[in-house]
CSV table of C-alpha atoms and ligand atoms in Angstrom, one decimal:
chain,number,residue,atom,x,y,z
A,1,UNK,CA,-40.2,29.5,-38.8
A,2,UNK,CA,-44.0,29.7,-38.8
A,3,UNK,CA,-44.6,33.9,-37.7
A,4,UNK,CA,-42.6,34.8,-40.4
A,5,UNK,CA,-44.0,38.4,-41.3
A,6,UNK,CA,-43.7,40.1,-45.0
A,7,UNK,CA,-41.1,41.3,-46.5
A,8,UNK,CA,-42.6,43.3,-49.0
A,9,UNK,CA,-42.3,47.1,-48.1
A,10,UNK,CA,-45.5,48.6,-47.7
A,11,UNK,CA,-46.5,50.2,-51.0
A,12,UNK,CA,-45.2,47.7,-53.3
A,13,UNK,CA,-47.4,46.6,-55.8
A,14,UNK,CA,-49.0,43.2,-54.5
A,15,UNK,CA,-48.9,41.4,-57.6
A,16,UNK,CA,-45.2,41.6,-58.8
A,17,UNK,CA,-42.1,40.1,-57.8
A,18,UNK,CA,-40.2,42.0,-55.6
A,19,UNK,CA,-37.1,43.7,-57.3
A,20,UNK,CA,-33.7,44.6,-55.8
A,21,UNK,CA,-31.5,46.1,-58.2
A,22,UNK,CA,-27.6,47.6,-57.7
A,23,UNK,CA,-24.1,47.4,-58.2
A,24,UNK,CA,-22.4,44.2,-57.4
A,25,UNK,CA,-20.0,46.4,-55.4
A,26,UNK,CA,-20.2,50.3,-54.4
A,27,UNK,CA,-16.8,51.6,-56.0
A,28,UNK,CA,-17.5,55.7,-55.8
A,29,UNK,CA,-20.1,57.9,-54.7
A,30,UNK,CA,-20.6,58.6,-58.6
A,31,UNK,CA,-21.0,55.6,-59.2
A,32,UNK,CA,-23.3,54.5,-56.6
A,33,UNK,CA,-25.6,57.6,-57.0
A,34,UNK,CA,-25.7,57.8,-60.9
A,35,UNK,CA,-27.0,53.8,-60.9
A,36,UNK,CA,-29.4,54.3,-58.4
A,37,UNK,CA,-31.1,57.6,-59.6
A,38,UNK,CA,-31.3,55.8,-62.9
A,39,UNK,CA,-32.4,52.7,-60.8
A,40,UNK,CA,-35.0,54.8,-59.7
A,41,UNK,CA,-36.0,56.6,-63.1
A,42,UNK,CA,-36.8,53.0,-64.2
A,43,UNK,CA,-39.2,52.6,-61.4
A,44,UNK,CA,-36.5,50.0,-58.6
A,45,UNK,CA,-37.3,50.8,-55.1
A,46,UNK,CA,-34.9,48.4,-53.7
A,47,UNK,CA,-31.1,49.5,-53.8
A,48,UNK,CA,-28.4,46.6,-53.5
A,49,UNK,CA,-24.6,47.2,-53.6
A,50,UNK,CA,-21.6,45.8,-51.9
A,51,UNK,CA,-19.7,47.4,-49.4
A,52,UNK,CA,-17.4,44.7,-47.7
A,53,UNK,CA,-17.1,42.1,-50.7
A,54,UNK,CA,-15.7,38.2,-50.0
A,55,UNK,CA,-12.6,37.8,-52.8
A,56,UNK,CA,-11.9,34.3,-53.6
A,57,UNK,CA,-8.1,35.5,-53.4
A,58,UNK,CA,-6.2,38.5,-51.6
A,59,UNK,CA,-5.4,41.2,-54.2
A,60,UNK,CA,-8.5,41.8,-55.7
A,61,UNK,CA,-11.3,44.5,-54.7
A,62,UNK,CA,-12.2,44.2,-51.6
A,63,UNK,CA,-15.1,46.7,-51.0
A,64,UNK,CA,-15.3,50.6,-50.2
A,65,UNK,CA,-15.6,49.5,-46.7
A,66,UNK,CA,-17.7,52.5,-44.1
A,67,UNK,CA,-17.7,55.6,-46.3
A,68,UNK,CA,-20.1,53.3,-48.7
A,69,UNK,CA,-22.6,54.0,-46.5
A,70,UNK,CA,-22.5,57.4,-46.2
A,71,UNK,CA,-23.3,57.1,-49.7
A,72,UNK,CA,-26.2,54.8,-49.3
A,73,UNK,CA,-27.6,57.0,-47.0
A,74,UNK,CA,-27.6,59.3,-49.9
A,75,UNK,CA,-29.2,57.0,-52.2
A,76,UNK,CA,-32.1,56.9,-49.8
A,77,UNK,CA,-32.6,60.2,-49.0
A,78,UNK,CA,-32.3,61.5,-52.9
A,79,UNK,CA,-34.4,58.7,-54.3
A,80,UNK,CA,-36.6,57.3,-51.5
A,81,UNK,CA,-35.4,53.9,-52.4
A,82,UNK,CA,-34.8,51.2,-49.6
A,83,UNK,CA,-31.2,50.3,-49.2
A,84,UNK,CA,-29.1,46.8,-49.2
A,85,UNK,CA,-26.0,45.5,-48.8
A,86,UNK,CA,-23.9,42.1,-47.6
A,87,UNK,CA,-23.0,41.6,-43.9
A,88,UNK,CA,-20.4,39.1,-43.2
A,89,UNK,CA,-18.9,40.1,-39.3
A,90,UNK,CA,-19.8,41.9,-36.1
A,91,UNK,CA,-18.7,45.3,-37.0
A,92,UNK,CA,-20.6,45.1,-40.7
A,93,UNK,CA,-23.7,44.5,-39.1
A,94,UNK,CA,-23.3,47.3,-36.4
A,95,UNK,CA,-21.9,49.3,-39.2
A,96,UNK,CA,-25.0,48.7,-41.5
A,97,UNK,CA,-27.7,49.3,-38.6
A,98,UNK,CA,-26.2,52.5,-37.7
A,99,UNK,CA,-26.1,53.9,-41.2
A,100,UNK,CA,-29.9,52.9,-41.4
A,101,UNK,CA,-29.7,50.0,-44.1
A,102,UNK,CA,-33.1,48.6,-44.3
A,103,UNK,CA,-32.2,45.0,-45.7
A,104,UNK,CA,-28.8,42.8,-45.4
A,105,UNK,CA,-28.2,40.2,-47.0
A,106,UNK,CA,-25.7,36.9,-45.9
A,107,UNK,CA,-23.2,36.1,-48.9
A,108,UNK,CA,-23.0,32.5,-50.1
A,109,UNK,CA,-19.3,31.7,-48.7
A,110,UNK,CA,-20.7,33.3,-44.8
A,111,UNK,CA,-23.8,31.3,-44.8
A,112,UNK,CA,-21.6,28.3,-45.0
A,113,UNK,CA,-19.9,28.8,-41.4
A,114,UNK,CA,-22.1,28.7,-38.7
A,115,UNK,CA,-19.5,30.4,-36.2
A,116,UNK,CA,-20.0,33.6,-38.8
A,117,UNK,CA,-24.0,32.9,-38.8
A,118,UNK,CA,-24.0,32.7,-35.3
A,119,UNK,CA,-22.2,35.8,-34.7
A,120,UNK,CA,-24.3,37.9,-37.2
A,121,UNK,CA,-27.2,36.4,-35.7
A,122,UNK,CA,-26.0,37.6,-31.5
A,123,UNK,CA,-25.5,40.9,-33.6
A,124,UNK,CA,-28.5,41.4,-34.2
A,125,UNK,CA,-30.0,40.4,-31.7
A,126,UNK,CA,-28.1,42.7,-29.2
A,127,UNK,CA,-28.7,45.6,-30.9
A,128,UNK,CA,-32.9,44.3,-30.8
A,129,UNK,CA,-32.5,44.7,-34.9
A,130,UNK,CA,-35.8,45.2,-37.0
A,131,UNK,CA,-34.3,44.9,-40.4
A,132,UNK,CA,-34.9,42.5,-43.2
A,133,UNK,CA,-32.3,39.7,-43.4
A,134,UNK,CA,-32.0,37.6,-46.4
A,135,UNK,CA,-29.7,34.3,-46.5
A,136,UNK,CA,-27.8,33.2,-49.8
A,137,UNK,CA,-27.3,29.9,-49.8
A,138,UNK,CA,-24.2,28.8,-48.9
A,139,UNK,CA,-21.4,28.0,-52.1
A,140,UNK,CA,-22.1,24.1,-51.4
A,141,UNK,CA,-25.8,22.1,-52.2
A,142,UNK,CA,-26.4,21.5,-48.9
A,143,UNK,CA,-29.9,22.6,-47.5
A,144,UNK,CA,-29.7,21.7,-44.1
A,145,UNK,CA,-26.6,24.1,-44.0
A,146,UNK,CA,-28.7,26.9,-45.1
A,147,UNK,CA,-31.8,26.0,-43.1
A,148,UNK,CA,-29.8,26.1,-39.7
A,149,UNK,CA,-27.7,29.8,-40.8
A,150,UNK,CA,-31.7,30.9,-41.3
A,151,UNK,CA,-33.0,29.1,-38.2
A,152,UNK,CA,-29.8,31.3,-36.1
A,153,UNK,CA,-31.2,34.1,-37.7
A,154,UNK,CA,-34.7,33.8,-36.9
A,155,UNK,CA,-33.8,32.7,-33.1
A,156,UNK,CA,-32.3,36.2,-32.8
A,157,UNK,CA,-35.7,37.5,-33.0
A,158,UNK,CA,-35.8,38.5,-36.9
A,159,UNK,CA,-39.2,37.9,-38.4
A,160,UNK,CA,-38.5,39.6,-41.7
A,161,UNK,CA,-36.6,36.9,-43.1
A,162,UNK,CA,-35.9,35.6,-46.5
A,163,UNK,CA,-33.8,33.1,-48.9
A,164,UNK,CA,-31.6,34.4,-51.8
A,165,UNK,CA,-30.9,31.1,-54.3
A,166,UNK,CA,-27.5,32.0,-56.3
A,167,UNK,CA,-26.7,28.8,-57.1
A,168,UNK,CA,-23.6,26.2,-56.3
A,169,UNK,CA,-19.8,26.2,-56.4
A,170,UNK,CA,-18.8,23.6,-59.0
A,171,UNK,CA,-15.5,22.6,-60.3
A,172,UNK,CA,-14.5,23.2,-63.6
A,173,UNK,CA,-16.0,25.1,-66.9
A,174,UNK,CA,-19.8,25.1,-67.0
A,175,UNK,CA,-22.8,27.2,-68.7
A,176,UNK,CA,-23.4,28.8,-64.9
A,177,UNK,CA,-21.2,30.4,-62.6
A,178,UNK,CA,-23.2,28.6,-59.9
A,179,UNK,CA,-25.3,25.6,-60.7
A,180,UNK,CA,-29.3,26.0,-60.5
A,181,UNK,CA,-29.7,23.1,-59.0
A,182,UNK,CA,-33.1,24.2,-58.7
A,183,UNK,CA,-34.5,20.9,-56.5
A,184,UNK,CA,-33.0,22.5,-53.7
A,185,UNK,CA,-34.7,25.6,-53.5
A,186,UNK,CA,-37.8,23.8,-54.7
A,187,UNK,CA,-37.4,21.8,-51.5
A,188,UNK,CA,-37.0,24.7,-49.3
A,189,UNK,CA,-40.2,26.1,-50.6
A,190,UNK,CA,-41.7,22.8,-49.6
A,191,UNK,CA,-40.3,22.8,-46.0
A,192,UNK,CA,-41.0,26.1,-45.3
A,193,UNK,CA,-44.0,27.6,-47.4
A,194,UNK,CA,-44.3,31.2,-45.8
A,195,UNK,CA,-40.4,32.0,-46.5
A,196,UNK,CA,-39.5,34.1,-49.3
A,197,UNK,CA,-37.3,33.0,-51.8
A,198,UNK,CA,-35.6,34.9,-54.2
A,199,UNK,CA,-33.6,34.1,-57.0
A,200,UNK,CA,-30.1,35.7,-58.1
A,201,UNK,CA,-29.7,35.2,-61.7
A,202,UNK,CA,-26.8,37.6,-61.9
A,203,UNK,CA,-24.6,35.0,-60.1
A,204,UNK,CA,-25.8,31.8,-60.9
A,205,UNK,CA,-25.7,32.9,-64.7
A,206,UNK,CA,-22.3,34.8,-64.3
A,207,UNK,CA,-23.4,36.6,-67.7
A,208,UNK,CA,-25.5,39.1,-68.9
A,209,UNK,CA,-27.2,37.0,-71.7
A,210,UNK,CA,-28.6,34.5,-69.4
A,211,UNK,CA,-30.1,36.9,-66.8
A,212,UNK,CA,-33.4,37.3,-68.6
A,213,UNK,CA,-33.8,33.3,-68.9
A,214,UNK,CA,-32.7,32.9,-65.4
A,215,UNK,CA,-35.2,35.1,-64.5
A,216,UNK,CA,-37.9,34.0,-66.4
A,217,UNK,CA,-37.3,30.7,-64.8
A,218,UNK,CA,-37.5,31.5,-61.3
A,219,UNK,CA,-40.9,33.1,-61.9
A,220,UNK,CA,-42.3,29.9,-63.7
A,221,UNK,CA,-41.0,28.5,-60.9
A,222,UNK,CA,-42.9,30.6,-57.9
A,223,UNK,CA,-39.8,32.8,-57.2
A,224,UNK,CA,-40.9,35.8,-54.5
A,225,UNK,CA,-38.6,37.9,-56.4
A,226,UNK,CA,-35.7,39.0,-58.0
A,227,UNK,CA,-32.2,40.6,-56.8
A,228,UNK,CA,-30.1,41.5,-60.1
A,229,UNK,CA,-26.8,43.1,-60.4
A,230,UNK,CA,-26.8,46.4,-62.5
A,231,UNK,CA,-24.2,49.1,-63.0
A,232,UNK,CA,-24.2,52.2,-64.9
A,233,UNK,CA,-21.3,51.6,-66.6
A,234,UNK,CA,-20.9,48.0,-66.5
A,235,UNK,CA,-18.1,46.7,-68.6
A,236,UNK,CA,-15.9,49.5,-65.8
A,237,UNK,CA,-17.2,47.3,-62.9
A,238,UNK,CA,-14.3,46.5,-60.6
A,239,UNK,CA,-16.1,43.5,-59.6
A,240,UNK,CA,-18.3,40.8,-61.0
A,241,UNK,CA,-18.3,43.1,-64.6
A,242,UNK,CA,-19.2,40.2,-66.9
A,243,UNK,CA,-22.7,39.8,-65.1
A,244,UNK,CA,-24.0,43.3,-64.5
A,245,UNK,CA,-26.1,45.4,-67.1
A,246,UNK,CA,-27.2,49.0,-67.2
A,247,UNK,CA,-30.1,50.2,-65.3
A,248,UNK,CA,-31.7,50.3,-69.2
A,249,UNK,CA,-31.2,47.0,-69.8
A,250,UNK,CA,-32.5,45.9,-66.7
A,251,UNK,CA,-35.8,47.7,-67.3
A,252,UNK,CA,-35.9,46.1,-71.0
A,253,UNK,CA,-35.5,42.4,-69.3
A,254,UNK,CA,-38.4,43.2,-66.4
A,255,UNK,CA,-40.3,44.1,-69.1
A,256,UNK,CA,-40.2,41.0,-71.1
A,257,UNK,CA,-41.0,39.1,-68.1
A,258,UNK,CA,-44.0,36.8,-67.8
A,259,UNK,CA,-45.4,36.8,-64.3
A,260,UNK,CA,-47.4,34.3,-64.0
A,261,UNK,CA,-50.9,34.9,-61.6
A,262,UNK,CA,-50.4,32.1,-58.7
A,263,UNK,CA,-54.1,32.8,-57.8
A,264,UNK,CA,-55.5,31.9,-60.9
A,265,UNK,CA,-58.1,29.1,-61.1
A,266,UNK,CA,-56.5,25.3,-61.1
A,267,UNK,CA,-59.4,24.3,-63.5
A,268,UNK,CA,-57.5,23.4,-66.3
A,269,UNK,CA,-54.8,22.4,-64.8
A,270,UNK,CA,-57.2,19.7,-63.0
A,271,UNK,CA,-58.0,18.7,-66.4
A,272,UNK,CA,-55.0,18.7,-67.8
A,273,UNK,CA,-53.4,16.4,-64.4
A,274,UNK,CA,-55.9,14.0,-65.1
A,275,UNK,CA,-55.4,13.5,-68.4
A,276,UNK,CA,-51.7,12.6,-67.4
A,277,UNK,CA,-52.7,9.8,-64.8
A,278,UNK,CA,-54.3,8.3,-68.0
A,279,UNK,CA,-51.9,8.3,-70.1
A,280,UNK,CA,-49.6,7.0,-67.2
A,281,UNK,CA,-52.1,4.3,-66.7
A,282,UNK,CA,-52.4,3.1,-70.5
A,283,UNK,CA,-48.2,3.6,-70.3
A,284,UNK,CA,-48.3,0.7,-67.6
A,285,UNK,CA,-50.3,-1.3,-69.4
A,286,UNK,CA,-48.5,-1.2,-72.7
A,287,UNK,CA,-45.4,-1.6,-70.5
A,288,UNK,CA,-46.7,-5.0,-68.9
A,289,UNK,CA,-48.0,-5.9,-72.1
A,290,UNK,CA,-44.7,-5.8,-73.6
A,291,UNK,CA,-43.1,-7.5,-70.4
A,292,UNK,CA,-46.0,-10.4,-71.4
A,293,UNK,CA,-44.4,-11.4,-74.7
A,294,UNK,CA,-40.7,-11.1,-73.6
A,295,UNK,CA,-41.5,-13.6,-71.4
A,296,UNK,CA,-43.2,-15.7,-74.3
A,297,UNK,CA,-39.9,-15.2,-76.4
A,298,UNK,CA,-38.3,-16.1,-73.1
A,299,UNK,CA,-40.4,-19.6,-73.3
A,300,UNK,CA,-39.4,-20.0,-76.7
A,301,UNK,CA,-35.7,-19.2,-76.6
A,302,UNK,CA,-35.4,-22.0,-73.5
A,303,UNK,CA,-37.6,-24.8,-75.6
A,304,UNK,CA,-34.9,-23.6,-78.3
A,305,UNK,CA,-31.7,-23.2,-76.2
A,306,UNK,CA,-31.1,-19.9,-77.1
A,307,UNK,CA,-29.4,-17.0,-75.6
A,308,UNK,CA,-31.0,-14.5,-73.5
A,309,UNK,CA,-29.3,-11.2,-75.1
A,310,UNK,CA,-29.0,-11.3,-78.5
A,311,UNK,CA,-26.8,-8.7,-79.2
A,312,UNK,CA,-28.0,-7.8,-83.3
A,313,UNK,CA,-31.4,-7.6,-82.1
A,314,UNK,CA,-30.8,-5.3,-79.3
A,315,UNK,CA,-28.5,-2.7,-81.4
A,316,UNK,CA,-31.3,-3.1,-84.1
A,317,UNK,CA,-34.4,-2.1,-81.2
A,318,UNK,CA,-31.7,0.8,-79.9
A,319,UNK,CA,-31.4,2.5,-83.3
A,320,UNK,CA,-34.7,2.1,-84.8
A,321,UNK,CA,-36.6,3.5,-81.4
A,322,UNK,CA,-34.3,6.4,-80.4
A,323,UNK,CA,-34.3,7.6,-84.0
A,324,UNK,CA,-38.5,7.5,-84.1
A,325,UNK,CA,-38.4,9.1,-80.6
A,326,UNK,CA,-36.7,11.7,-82.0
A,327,UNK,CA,-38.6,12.3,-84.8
A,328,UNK,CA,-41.3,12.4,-82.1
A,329,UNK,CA,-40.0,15.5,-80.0
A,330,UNK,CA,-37.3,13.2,-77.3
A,331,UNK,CA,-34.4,13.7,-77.1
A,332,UNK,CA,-31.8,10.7,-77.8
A,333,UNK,CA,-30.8,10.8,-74.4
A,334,UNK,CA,-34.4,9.9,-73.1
A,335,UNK,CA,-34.9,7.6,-75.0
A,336,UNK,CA,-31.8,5.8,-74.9
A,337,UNK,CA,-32.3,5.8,-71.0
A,338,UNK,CA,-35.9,4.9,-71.2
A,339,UNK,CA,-35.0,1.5,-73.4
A,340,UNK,CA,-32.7,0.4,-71.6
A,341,UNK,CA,-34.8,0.7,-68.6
A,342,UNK,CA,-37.2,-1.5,-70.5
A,343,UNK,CA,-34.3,-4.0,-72.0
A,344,UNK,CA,-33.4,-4.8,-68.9
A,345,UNK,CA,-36.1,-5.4,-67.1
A,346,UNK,CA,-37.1,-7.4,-70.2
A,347,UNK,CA,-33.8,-9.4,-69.7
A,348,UNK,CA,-34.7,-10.0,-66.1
A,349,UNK,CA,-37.8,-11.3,-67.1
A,350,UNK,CA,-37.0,-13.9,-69.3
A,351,UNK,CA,-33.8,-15.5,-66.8
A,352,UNK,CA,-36.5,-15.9,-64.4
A,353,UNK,CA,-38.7,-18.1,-67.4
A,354,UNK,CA,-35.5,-19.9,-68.0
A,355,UNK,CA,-34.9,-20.1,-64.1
A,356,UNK,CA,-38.9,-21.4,-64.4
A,357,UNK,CA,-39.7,-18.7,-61.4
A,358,UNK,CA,-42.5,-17.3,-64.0
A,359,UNK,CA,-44.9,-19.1,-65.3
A,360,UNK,CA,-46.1,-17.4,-68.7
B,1,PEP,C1,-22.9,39.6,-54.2
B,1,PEP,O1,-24.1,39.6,-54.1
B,1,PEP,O2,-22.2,40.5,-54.8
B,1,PEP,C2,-22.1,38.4,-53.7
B,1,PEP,C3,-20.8,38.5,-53.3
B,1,PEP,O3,-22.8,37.3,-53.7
B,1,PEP,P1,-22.5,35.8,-53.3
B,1,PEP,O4,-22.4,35.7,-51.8
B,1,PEP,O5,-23.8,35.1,-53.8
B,1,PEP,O6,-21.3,35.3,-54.1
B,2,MN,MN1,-21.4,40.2,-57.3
């Protein structure tokens, strides 16, 4: 996936991350048109809502279906923004090309099955698309899984290709809807440097309050851009409600954000790296050091017949060093890991004195 080409519509300022904005789902054409417009006021040129939307179970909401895009061909003609929604079959993708949608995006639970990714991807290709297409990851951490749905789309001749990371299915009650699990993306940056990647805060948070730290994140963390779920009247949504915020609030949290210049000089940061492989240095000399006298107390504990582990002493070292490495900024948890790291490598070394493999 090396000819990737941008997939930044022309016009957009260069130096921000690019923002798609919309309802989880397109309920009404009130609905739809009163968030984008205010979109719009508050400067989004990139409209997202869901047409066809993937329930977990029957009974629920399950999307507008074709007359949402008569409506999104309204949002583009009365506000000039670009338009996007979620393609999951044959006849969505035909569907969304003929209505003129400019970007589709693959939901989590598609990406996942490569008989769906395959058919989106002869979709397109038969119908010689020239649309954006951006790939969620699929619900489980598995990269290669999401690689090969993106490597069926780019085969069907799309160059305007991108990553959405919205995090991963998990069991049970957590902070997220959707872990980070950030390594992943991290690593698909690192496999494939000229693909965009964009993060989805609204469902990997599953709640308002932690879109704006979400977001923040992402950026820190070299994010191309953004795609947030907003709603004009949120707390009415008839999908996804807990997550989505007004068009206002949306505009307050983009502002607050830090975007942080990937250009700028690596001076400092020079400076600052190689002040860490000192310290990292002295920290493996203090470490042997220490591994030095264990295996003098090693020495003496044989001469003496003594024990290795001596189980006052070690509860004594525990307490004393996670409580000063807190008062020193770590957290227990560190700390605790760290010495006991260090214990038993200490341990190790002082059988082999005993065992007379060493010599001190
Ligand atoms: C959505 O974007 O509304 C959606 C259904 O997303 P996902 O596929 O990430 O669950
Ligand atoms: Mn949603």
């Amino acid at each position: 996936m090396e000819d990737l080409q941008s997939i930044i519509p022309e016009g957009y300022p260069a130096d921000r991350p690019l923002i798609i904005a919309g309802p989880c789902s397109a309920e009404t054409e009130e609905q739809v048109l009163c968030t984008a417009r205010e979109l719009a006021d508050n400067g989004i040129r990139i409209f997202r809502a869901g047409i066809w939307k993937p329930r977990t179970k029957p009974g629920g909401f399950e999307g507008v279906g074709a007359p949402g895009l008569e409506w999104m061909k309204e949002v583009k003609e009365t506000t000039g923004m670009l338009t996007a929604t979620e393609v999951a079959t044959k006849q969505h993708v035909e569907e969304a090309l003929a209505a003129g949608i400019d970007i589709l995006w693959i939901g989590a639970r598609t990406s996942a099955n490569p008989f769906a990714m395959q058919e989106i991807a002869d979709t397109l290709k038969e119908n010689n698309a020239d649309v954006t297409v951006l790939v969620k990851n699929p619900v489980n951490p598995d990269l290669e899984l999401w690689i090969g749905a993106m490597q069926r789309i780019y085969n069907a001749g799309i160059r305007k290709l991108g990553a959405i990371h919205r995090g991963f299915s998990t069991y049970g009650k957590h902070l997220y809807r959707n872990m980070p699990n950030w390594h992943i993306p991290i690593e698909l940056r690192l496999r494939f440097p000229n693909l965009p990647i964009i993060c989805d805060p609204s469902h990997i948070g599953g709640k308002r309050e932690l879109i704006a730290p979400l977001c923040q994140e992402a950026l820190d963390m070299g994010f191309n851009g953004l795609i947030i779920e907003s709603h004009c009247d949120p707390d009415k949504a008839w999908s996804d409600a807990s997550q989505q915020v007004t068009p206002e609030i949306l505009n307050f949290i983009l502002n607050t954000l830090v975007v942080r210049d990937s250009k700028q000089s690596t001076e400092n940061l020079t400076l600052l790296r190689q002040q860490i492989d000192k310290v990292d240095n002295d920290l493996l000399e203090i470490l042997s050091h220490r591994m030095r006298i264990s295996r003098e107390i090693g020495q003496y504990k044989k001469e003496h017949r003594m024990s290795v582990v001596q189980a006052n002493r070690y509860n004594d070292v525990m307490r004393t060093r996670v409580k000063l490495g807190e008062e020193m900024g770590m957290s227990a948890e560190f700390m605790k890991t760290i010495l006991l790291a260090i214990h038993d490598e200490s341990v190790r070394q002082q059988i082999e004195v005993l065992n007379d493999r060493i010599k001190k």
